[in-house]
PDB file of C-alpha atoms in Angstrom:
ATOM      1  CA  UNK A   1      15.640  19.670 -59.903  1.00 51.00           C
ATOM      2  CA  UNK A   2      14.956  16.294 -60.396  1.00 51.00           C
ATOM      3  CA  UNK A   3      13.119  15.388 -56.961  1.00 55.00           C
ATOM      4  CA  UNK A   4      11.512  18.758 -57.160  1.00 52.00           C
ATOM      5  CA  UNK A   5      10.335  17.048 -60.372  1.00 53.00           C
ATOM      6  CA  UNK A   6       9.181  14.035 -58.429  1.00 56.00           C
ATOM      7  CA  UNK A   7       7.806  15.952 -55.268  1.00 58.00           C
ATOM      8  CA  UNK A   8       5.479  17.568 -58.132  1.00 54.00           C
ATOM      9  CA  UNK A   9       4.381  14.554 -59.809  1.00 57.00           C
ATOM     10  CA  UNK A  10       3.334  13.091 -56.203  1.00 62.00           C
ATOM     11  CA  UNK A  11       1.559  16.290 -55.208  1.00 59.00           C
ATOM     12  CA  UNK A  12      -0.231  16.520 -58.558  1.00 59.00           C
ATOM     13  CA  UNK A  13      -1.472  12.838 -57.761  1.00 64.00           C
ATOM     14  CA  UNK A  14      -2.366  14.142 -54.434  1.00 62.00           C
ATOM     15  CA  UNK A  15      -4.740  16.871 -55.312  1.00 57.00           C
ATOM     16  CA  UNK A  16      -6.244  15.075 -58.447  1.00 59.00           C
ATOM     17  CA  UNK A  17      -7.463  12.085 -55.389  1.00 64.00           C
ATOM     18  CA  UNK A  18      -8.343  15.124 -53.215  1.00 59.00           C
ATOM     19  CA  UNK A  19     -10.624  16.324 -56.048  1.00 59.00           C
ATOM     20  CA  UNK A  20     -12.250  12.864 -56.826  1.00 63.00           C
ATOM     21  CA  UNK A  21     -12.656  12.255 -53.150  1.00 63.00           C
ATOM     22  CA  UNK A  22     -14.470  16.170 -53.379  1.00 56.00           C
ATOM     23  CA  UNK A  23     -16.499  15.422 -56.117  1.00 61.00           C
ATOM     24  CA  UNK A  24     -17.567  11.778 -54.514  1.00 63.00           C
ATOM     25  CA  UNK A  25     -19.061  13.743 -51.420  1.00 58.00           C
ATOM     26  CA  UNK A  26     -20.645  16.786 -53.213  1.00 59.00           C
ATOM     27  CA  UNK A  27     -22.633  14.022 -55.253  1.00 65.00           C
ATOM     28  CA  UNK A  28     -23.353  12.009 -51.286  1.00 66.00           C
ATOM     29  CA  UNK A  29     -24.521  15.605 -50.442  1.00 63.00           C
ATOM     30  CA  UNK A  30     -26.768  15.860 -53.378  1.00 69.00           C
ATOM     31  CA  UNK A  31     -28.666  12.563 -53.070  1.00 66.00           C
ATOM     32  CA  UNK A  32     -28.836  13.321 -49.014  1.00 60.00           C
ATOM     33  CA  UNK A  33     -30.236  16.818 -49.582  1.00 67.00           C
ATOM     34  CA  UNK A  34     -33.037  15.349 -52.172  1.00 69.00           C
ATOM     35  CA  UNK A  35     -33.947  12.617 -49.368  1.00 68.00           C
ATOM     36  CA  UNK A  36     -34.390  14.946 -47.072  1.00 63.00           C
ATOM     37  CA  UNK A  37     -36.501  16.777 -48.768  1.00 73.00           C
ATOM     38  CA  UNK A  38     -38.682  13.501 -50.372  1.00 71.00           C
ATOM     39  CA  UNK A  39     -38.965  12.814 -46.338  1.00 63.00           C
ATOM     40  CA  UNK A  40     -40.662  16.386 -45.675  1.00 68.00           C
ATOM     41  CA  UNK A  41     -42.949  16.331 -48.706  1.00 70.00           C
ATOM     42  CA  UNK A  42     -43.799  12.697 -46.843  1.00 63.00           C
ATOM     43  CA  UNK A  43     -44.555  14.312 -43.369  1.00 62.00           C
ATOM     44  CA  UNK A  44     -46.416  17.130 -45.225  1.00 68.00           C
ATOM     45  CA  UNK A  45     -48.789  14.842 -47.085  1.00 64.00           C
ATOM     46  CA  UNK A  46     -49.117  12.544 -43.139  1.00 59.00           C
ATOM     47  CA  UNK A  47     -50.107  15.826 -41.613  1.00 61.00           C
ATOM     48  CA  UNK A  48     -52.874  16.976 -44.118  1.00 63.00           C
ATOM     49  CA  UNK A  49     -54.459  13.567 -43.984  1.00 59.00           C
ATOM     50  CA  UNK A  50     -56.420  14.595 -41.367  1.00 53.00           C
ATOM     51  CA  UNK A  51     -57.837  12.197 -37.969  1.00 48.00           C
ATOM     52  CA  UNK A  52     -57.975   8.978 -40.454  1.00 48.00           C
ATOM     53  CA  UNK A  53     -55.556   6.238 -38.733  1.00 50.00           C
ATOM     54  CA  UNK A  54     -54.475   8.851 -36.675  1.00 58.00           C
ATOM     55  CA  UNK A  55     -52.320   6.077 -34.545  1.00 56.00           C
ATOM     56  CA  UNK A  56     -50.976   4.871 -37.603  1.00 61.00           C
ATOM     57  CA  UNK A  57     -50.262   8.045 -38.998  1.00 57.00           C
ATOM     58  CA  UNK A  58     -48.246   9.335 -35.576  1.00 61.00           C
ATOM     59  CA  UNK A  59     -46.429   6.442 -35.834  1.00 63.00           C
ATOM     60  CA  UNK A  60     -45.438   6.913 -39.462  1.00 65.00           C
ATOM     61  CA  UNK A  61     -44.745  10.522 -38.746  1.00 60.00           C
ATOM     62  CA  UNK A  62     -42.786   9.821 -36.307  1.00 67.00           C
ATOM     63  CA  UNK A  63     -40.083   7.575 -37.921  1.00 69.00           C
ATOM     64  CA  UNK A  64     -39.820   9.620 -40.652  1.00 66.00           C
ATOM     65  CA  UNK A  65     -39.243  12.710 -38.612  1.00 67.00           C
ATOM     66  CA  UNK A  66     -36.439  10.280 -37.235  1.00 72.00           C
ATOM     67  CA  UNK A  67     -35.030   9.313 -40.276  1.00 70.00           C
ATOM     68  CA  UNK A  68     -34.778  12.849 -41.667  1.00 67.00           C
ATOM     69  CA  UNK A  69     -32.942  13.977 -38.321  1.00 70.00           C
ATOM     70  CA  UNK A  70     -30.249  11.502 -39.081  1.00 73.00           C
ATOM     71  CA  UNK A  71     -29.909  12.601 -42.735  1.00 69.00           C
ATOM     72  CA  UNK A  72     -29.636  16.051 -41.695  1.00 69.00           C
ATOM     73  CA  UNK A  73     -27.137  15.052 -39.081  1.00 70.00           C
ATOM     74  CA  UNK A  74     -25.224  13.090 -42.009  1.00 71.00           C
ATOM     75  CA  UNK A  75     -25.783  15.725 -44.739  1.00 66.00           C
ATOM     76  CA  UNK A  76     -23.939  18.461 -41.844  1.00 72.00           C
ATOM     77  CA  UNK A  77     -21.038  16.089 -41.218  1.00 69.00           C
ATOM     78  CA  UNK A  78     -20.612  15.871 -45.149  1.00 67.00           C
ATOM     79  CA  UNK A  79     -20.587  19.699 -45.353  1.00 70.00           C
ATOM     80  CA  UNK A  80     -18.018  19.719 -42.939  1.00 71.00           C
ATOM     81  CA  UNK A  81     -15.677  17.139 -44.235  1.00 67.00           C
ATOM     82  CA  UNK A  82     -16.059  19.075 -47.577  1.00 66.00           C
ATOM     83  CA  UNK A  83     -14.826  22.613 -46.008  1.00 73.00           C
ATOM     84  CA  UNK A  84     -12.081  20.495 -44.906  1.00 68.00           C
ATOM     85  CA  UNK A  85     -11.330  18.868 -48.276  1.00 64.00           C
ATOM     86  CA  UNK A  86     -11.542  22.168 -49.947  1.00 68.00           C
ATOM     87  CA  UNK A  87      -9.194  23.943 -47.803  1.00 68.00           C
ATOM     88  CA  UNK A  88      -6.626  20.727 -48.368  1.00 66.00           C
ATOM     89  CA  UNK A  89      -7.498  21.170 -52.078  1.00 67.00           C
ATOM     90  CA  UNK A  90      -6.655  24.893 -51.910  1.00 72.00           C
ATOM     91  CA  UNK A  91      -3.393  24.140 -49.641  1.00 71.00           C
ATOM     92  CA  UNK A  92      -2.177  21.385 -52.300  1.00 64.00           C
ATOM     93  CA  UNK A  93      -2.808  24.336 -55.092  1.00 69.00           C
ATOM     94  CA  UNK A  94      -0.659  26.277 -52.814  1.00 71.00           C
ATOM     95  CA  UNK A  95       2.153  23.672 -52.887  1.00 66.00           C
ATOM     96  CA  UNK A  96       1.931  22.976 -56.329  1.00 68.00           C
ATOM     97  CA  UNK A  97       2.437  26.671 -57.176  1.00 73.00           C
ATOM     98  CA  UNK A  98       4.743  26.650 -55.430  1.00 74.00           C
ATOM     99  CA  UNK A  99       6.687  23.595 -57.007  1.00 71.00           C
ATOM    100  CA  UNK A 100       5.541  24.843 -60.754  1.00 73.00           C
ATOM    101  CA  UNK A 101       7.663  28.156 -59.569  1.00 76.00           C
ATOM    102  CA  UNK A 102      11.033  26.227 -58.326  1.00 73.00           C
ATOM    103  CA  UNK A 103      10.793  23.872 -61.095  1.00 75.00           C
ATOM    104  CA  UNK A 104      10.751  26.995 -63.667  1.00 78.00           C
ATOM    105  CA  UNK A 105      13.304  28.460 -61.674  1.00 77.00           C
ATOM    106  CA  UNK A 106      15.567  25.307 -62.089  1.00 73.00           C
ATOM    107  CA  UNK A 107      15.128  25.364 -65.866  1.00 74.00           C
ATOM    108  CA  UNK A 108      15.806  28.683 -65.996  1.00 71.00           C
ATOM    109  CA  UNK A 109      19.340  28.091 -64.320  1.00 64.00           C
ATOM    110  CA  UNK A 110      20.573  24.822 -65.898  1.00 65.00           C
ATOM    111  CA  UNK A 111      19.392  25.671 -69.390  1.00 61.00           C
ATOM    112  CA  UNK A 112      21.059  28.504 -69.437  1.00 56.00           C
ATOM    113  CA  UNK A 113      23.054  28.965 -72.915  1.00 46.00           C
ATOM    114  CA  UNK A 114      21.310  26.254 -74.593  1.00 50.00           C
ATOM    115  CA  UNK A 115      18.264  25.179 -76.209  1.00 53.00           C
ATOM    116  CA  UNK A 116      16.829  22.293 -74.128  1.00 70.00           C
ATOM    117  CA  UNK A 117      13.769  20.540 -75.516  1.00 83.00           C
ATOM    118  CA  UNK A 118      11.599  21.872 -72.647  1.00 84.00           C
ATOM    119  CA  UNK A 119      12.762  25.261 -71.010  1.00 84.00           C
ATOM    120  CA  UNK A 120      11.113  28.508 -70.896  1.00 87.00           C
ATOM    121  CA  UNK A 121       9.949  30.728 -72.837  1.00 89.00           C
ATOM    122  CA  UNK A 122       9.051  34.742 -72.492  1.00 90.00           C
ATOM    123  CA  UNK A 123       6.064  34.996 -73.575  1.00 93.00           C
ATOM    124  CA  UNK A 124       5.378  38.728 -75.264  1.00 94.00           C
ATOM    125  CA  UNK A 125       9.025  39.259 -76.543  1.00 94.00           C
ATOM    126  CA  UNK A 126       9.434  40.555 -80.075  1.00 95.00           C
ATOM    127  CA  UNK A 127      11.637  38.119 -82.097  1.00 93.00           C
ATOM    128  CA  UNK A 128      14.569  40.706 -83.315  1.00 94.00           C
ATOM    129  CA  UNK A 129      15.370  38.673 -85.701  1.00 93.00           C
ATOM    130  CA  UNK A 130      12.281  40.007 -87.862  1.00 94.00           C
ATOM    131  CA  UNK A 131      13.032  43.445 -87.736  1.00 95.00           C
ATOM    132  CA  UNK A 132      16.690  42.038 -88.845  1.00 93.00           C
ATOM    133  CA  UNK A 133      15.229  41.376 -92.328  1.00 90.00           C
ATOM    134  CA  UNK A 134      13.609  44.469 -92.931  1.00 91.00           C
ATOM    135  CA  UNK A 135      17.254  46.837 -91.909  1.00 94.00           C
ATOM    136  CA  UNK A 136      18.975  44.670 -93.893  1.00 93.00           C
ATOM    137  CA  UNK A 137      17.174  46.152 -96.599  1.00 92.00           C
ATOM    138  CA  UNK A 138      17.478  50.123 -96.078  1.00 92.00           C
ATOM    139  CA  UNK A 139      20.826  49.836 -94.225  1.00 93.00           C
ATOM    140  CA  UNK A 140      24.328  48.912 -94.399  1.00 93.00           C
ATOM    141  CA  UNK A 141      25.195  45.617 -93.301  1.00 91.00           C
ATOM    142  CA  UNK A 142      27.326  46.520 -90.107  1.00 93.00           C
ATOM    143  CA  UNK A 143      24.310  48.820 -89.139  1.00 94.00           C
ATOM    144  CA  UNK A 144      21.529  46.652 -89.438  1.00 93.00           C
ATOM    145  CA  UNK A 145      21.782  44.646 -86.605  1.00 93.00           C
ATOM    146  CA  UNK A 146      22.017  47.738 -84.194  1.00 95.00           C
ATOM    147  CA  UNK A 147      19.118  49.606 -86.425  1.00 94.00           C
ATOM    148  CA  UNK A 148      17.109  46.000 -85.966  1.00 95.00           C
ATOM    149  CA  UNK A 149      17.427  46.212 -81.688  1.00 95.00           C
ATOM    150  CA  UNK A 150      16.630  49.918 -81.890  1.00 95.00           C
ATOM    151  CA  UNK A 151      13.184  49.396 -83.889  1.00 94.00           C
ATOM    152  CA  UNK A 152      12.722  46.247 -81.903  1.00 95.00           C
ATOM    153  CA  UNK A 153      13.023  47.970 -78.837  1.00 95.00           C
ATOM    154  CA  UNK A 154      10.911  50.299 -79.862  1.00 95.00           C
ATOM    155  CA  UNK A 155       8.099  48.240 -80.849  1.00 96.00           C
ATOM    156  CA  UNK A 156       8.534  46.446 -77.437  1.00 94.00           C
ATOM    157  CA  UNK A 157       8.052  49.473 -75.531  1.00 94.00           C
ATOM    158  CA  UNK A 158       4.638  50.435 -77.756  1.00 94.00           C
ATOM    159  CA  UNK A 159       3.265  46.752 -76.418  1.00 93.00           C
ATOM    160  CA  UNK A 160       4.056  47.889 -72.634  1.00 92.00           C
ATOM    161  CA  UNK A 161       1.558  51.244 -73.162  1.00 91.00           C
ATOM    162  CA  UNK A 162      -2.147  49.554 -71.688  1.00 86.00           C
ATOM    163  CA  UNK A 163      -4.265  52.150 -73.385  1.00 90.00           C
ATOM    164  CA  UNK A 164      -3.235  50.094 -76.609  1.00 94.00           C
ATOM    165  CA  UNK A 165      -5.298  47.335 -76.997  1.00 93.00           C
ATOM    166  CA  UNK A 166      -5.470  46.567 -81.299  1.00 95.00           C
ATOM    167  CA  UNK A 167      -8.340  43.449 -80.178  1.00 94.00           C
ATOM    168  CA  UNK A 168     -11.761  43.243 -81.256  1.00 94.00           C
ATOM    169  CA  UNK A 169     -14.321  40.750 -80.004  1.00 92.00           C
ATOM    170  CA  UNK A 170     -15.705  37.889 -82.090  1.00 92.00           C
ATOM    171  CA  UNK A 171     -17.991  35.232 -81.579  1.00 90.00           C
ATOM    172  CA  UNK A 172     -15.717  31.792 -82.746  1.00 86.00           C
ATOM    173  CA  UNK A 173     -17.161  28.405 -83.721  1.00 87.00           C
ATOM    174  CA  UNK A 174     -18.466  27.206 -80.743  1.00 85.00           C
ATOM    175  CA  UNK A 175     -20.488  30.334 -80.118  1.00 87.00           C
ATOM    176  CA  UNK A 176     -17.846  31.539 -77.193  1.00 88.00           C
ATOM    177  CA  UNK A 177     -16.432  35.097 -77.281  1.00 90.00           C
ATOM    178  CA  UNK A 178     -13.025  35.329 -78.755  1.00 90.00           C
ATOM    179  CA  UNK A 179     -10.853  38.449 -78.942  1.00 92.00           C
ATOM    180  CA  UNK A 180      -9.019  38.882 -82.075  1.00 93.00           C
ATOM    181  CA  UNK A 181      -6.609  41.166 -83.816  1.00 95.00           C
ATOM    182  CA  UNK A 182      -7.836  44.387 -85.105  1.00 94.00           C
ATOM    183  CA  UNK A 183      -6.363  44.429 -89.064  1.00 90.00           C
ATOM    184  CA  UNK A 184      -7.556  48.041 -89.264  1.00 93.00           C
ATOM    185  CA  UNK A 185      -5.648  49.284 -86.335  1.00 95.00           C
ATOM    186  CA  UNK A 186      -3.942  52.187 -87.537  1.00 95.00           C
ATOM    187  CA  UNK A 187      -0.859  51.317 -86.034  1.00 95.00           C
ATOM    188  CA  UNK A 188      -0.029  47.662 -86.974  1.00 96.00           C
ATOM    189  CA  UNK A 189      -1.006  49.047 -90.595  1.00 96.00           C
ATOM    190  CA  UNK A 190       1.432  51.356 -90.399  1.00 95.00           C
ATOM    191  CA  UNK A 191       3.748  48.983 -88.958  1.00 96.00           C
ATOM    192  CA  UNK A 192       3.367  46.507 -92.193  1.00 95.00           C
ATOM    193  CA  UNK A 193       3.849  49.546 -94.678  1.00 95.00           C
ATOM    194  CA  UNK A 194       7.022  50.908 -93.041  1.00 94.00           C
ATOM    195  CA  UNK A 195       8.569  47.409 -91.869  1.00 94.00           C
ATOM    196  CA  UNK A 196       7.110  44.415 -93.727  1.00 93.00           C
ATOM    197  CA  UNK A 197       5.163  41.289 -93.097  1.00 94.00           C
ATOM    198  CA  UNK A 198       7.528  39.783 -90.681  1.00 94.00           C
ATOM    199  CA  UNK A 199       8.045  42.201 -88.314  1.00 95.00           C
ATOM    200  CA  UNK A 200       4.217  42.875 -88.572  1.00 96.00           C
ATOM    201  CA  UNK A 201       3.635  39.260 -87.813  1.00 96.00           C
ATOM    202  CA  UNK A 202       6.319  38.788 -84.678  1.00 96.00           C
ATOM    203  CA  UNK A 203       4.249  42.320 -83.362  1.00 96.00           C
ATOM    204  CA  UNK A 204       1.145  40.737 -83.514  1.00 96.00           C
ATOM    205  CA  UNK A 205       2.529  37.248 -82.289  1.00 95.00           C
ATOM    206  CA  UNK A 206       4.131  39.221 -78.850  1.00 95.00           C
ATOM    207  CA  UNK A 207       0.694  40.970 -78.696  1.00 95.00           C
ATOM    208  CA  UNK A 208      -1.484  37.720 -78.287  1.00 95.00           C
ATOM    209  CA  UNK A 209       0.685  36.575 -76.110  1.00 94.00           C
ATOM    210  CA  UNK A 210       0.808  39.329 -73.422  1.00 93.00           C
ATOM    211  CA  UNK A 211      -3.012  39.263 -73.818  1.00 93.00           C
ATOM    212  CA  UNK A 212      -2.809  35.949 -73.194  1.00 92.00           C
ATOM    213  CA  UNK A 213      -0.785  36.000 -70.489  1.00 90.00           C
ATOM    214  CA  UNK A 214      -0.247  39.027 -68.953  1.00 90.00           C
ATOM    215  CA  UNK A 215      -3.084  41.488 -70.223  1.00 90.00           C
ATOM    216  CA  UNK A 216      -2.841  43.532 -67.352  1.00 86.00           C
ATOM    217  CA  UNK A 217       0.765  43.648 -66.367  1.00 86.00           C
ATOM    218  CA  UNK A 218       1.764  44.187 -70.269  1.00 88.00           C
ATOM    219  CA  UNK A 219       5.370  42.701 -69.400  1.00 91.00           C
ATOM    220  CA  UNK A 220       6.619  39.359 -70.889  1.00 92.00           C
ATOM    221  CA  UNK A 221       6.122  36.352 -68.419  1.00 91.00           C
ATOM    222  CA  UNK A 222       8.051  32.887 -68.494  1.00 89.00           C
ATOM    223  CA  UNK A 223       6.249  29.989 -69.918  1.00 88.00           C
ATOM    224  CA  UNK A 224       7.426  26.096 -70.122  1.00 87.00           C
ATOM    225  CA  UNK A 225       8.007  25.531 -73.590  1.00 89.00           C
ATOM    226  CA  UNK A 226       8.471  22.458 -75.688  1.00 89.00           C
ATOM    227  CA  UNK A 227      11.027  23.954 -78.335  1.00 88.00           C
ATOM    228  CA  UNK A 228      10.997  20.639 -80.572  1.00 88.00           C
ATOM    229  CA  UNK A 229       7.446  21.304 -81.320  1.00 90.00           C
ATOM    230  CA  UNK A 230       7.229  24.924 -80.727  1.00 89.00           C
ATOM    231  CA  UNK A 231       4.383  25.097 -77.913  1.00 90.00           C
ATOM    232  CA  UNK A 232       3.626  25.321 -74.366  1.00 89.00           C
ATOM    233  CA  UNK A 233       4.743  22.241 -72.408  1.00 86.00           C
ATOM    234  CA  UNK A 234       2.157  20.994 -69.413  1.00 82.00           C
ATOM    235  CA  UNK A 235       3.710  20.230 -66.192  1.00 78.00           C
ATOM    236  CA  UNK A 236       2.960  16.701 -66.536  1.00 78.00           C
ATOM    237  CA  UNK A 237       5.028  16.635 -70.107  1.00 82.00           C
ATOM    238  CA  UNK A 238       8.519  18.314 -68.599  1.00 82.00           C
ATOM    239  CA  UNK A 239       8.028  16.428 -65.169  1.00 79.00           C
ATOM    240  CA  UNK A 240       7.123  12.880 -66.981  1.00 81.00           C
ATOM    241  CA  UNK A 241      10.071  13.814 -69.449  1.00 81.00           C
ATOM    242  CA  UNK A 242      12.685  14.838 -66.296  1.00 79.00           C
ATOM    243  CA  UNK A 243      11.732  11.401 -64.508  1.00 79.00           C
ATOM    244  CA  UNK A 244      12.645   9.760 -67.528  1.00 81.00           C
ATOM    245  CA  UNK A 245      15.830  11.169 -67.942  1.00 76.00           C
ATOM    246  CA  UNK A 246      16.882  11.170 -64.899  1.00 78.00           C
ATOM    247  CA  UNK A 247      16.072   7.129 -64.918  1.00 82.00           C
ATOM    248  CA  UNK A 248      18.106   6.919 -67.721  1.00 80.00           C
ATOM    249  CA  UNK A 249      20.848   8.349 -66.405  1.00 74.00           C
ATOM    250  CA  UNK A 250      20.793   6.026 -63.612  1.00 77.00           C
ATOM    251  CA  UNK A 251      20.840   3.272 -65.813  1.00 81.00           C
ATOM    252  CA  UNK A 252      24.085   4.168 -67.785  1.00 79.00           C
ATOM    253  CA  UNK A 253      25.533   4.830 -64.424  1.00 77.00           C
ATOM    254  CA  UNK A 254      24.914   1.564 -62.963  1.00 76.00           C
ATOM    255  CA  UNK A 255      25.987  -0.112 -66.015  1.00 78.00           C
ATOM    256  CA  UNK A 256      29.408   1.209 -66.333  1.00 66.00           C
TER     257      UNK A 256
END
């Protein structure tokens, strides 16, 4: 797992060149395109100047009829060598996809039992544990943990039904659209009057997160997690942090 780690960190350094080298030409393309079109605005204005100079005015018209040829020619090799960085660009996305999806898989297998500080998380998956507190209440103690996974389950399979959708649109802050949680919904209410706050809140917590992860699919996904400071790790973070350890443990190892 640890060269996959390393194989990811040199193909994220890959693409980010391959996008800097993209944006370098788009802005070549830019300036070319503008010249070229100073240069016909320049043969326009030659060829409504009428018989005046009309030597000097061939000759002028002339060159820059040259010159914008050989922008043109350069502004059509440029779109050419960006079609060729984009589809590099789109092949590195590919391969990084690809490495995200082993490295998740590789978690998944060694940090199996345990509580790593970066792992994965499924993202959309009712913590049990709140429903725990509420059949604690209303049943006997060797029931409630069985009464807890049935309501749980439950409330898991209401999530997975796509005509449900407790969200209402909001305009935030910044004056961007933002979809929120509908406190009116007839069914969360219900929800909070039959099973308290915290199983309310772990509902409403798996809700956002299918929306924000799955909205369509309505199933939980995995997500890399940093569980020191409860939220989603970036690739760079567990990569940067599997590096590390593994350098450490080739330190220790060549010192004993």
């Amino acid at each position: 797992m640890l060269e996959l780690a390393e194989s990811h960190k040199r193909q994220k350094e890959k693409l980010h060149q391959k996008m800097i080298d993209l944006e370098k030409k788009l802005d070549q393309k830019q300036a070319l395109e503008l010249e070229i079109e100073r240069m016909k605005g320049a043969m326009q204005v030659i060829h409504h100047m009428g018989d005046e100079g009309d030597l000097e005015n061939n000759k002028k018209l002339k060159e820059i009829q040259e010159q914008c040829k050989e922008k043109e020619e350069e502004l059509e090799a440029i779109d050419e060598l960006n079609q060729a960085l984009i589809v590099k660009e789109r092949r590195s996305n590919e391969e990084l996809q690809d490495a995200r999806k082993a490295l998740m898989e590789g978690l998944k297998t060694n940090n199996k039992g345990k509580t790593p500080l970066y792992g994965l998380k499924r993202m959309g998956v009712i913590d049990v544990k709140a429903f725990e507190v509420d059949a604690k209440e209303k049943y006997p103690a060797e029931e409630a943990p069985e009464k807890a996974l049935e309501l749980c389950s439950a409330w898991e399979e209401h999530l997975r039904v796509s005509s449900w959708h407790p969200f209402k649109v909001i305009i935030d802050e910044n004056g961007k659209e933002k979809e929120v949680i509908r406190e009116d919904d007839e069914k969360l209410r219900q929800l909070m009057t039959d099973h308290g706050e915290e199983a309310y809140r772990a509902v409403v917590d798996a809700l956002k997160e299918l929306n924000e992860y799955n909205p369509s699919g309505r199933y939980p996904v995995p997500e890399l997690w940093n569980f020191k400071e409860d939220k989603k790790a970036t690739l760079e973070e567990v990569v940067g942090y599997l590096v590390k350890q593994w350098r450490l443990y080739k330190r220790r190892r060549d010192c004993s």
